[in-house]
Amino acid sequence: MNTVYFQPPNINPKYCEVGLVMDDDPEHIHYLDEPCKVLKSDVKIIDKKQTRFNKKTRLCYVINDK
């Protein structure tokens, strides 16, 4: 299993979701907090170094270091 940070369609660009790519289902990303999955080709993959998790709000943010 690999942890993946991603942005599904129609999400605010400052936020991202977290999911897992399972070894037996490499084409899909399984959400951590919900019982569903999404195709990897339908989302934008975000590098882990560009994300921050806020423990208080439990939201994952995309940071843009320029």
Coordinates of N, CA and C in Angstrom, one line a residue:
M1 N 0.8 -1.2 0.0 CA 0.0 0.0 0.0 C 0.9 1.2 0.0
N2 N 0.5 2.2 -0.8 CA 1.2 3.5 -0.9 C 0.2 4.6 -0.5
T3 N 0.7 5.6 0.3 CA -0.1 6.7 0.6 C 0.0 7.7 -0.5
V4 N -1.1 8.3 -1.0 CA -1.2 9.3 -2.1 C -2.0 10.5 -1.6
Y5 N -1.4 11.7 -2.0 CA -2.2 12.9 -1.8 C -2.7 13.4 -3.2
F6 N -3.9 13.7 -3.2 CA -4.5 14.0 -4.5 C -5.6 15.0 -4.5
Q7 N -5.9 15.6 -5.6 CA -7.1 16.5 -5.7 C -8.1 16.0 -6.7
P8 N -9.2 15.6 -6.2 CA -10.3 15.2 -7.2 C -10.9 16.4 -7.9
P9 N -11.6 16.1 -9.0 CA -12.3 17.3 -9.7 C -13.2 18.1 -8.8
N10 N -13.3 19.3 -9.0 CA -14.2 20.3 -8.3 C -13.8 20.5 -6.9
I11 N -12.6 20.3 -6.5 CA -12.1 20.6 -5.1 C -11.4 21.9 -5.2
N12 N -11.5 22.7 -4.1 CA -10.8 23.9 -3.9 C -9.3 23.6 -4.1
P13 N -8.5 24.3 -4.9 CA -7.1 24.0 -5.1 C -6.2 24.1 -3.9
K14 N -6.7 24.7 -2.8 CA -5.8 24.8 -1.6 C -6.0 23.6 -0.7
Y15 N -6.9 22.7 -1.0 CA -7.1 21.5 -0.3 C -6.7 20.2 -1.1
C16 N -6.5 19.1 -0.4 CA -6.2 17.9 -1.0 C -6.8 16.7 -0.2
E17 N -6.9 15.6 -0.8 CA -7.4 14.4 -0.1 C -6.2 13.4 0.1
V18 N -6.4 12.5 1.0 CA -5.4 11.4 1.2 C -6.0 10.1 1.0
G19 N -5.3 9.2 0.3 CA -5.8 7.9 0.0 C -4.7 6.9 -0.1
L20 N -5.1 5.7 -0.3 CA -4.1 4.6 -0.5 C -4.3 3.9 -1.8
V21 N -3.1 3.5 -2.4 CA -3.1 2.7 -3.6 C -2.8 1.3 -3.1
M22 N -3.8 0.4 -3.3 CA -3.6 -1.0 -2.8 C -2.8 -1.8 -3.9
D23 N -2.1 -2.8 -3.4 CA -1.3 -3.6 -4.3 C -2.1 -4.4 -5.3
D24 N -3.3 -4.8 -4.8 CA -4.2 -5.6 -5.7 C -5.1 -4.8 -6.6
D25 N -5.1 -3.4 -6.4 CA -5.9 -2.5 -7.2 C -5.1 -1.3 -7.6
P26 N -4.1 -1.3 -8.4 CA -3.2 -0.2 -8.6 C -3.8 1.0 -9.4
E27 N -4.9 0.7 -10.1 CA -5.6 1.8 -10.9 C -6.4 2.7 -10.1
H28 N -6.7 2.4 -8.9 CA -7.6 3.2 -8.0 C -6.9 3.7 -6.8
I29 N -7.5 4.8 -6.3 CA -7.0 5.4 -5.0 C -8.2 5.2 -4.0
H30 N -8.0 4.6 -2.9 CA -9.0 4.3 -1.9 C -8.9 5.4 -0.9
Y31 N -10.0 6.2 -0.6 CA -10.0 7.2 0.4 C -9.7 6.7 1.7
L32 N -9.0 7.4 2.6 CA -8.8 7.0 4.0 C -10.0 7.1 4.8
D33 N -10.8 8.2 4.7 CA -11.9 8.5 5.6 C -13.2 8.1 5.1
E34 N -13.3 7.6 3.8 CA -14.6 7.2 3.3 C -14.5 5.9 2.6
P35 N -15.6 5.2 2.5 CA -15.6 3.8 1.9 C -15.8 3.9 0.4
C36 N -14.9 4.6 -0.3 CA -15.0 4.7 -1.8 C -13.6 4.8 -2.4
K37 N -13.6 4.8 -3.7 CA -12.4 4.9 -4.4 C -12.6 5.7 -5.7
V38 N -11.5 6.1 -6.3 CA -11.5 7.0 -7.5 C -10.4 6.5 -8.4
L39 N -10.6 6.7 -9.7 CA -9.5 6.3 -10.6 C -8.3 7.3 -10.5
K40 N -7.1 6.8 -10.6 CA -6.0 7.6 -10.5 C -5.9 8.6 -11.7
S41 N -6.4 8.2 -12.9 CA -6.4 9.0 -14.0 C -7.4 10.2 -13.9
D42 N -8.3 10.2 -13.0 CA -9.3 11.2 -12.8 C -8.9 12.3 -11.8
V43 N -7.8 12.2 -11.2 CA -7.4 13.1 -10.1 C -6.0 13.6 -10.4
K44 N -5.6 14.7 -9.8 CA -4.3 15.3 -9.8 C -3.5 14.8 -8.6
I45 N -2.4 14.2 -8.8 CA -1.5 13.7 -7.7 C -0.7 14.8 -7.2
I46 N -0.6 15.0 -5.9 CA 0.2 16.0 -5.3 C 1.4 15.4 -4.5
D47 N 2.5 16.0 -4.7 CA 3.7 15.5 -4.0 C 3.6 15.8 -2.5
K48 N 3.9 14.8 -1.7 CA 3.8 14.9 -0.2 C 4.5 16.1 0.4
K49 N 5.6 16.5 -0.2 CA 6.3 17.7 0.3 C 5.5 19.0 0.1
Q50 N 4.5 19.0 -0.7 CA 3.7 20.2 -1.0 C 2.4 20.1 -0.2
T51 N 2.3 19.3 0.9 CA 1.1 19.2 1.6 C 1.4 19.4 3.1
R52 N 0.3 19.9 3.8 CA 0.4 20.0 5.3 C -0.9 19.6 5.8
F53 N -0.9 18.9 7.0 CA -2.1 18.4 7.6 C -2.3 19.2 8.9
N54 N -3.5 19.8 9.0 CA -3.9 20.6 10.2 C -4.6 19.6 11.1
K55 N -4.0 19.3 12.3 CA -4.6 18.4 13.2 C -5.9 18.9 13.9
K56 N -6.0 20.2 14.0 CA -7.1 20.8 14.7 C -8.4 20.7 13.8
T57 N -8.2 21.1 12.5 CA -9.3 21.1 11.5 C -9.5 19.7 10.8
R58 N -8.4 18.9 10.9 CA -8.3 17.6 10.2 C -8.5 17.8 8.7
L59 N -7.9 18.9 8.2 CA -7.9 19.1 6.7 C -6.4 19.1 6.2
C60 N -6.3 18.6 5.0 CA -5.0 18.6 4.3 C -4.9 19.7 3.3
Y61 N -3.9 20.5 3.5 CA -3.7 21.7 2.6 C -2.5 21.5 1.6
V62 N -2.7 22.2 0.5 CA -1.6 22.2 -0.5 C -0.8 23.5 -0.3
I63 N 0.5 23.4 -0.1 CA 1.3 24.6 0.0 C 2.0 24.9 -1.3
N64 N 2.2 26.2 -1.6 CA 2.9 26.6 -2.8 C 4.1 27.4 -2.5
D65 N 5.2 26.7 -2.4 CA 6.5 27.4 -2.1 C 7.0 27.9 -3.4
K66 N 7.1 29.2 -3.5 CA 7.6 29.8 -4.8 C 8.8 30.6 -4.5

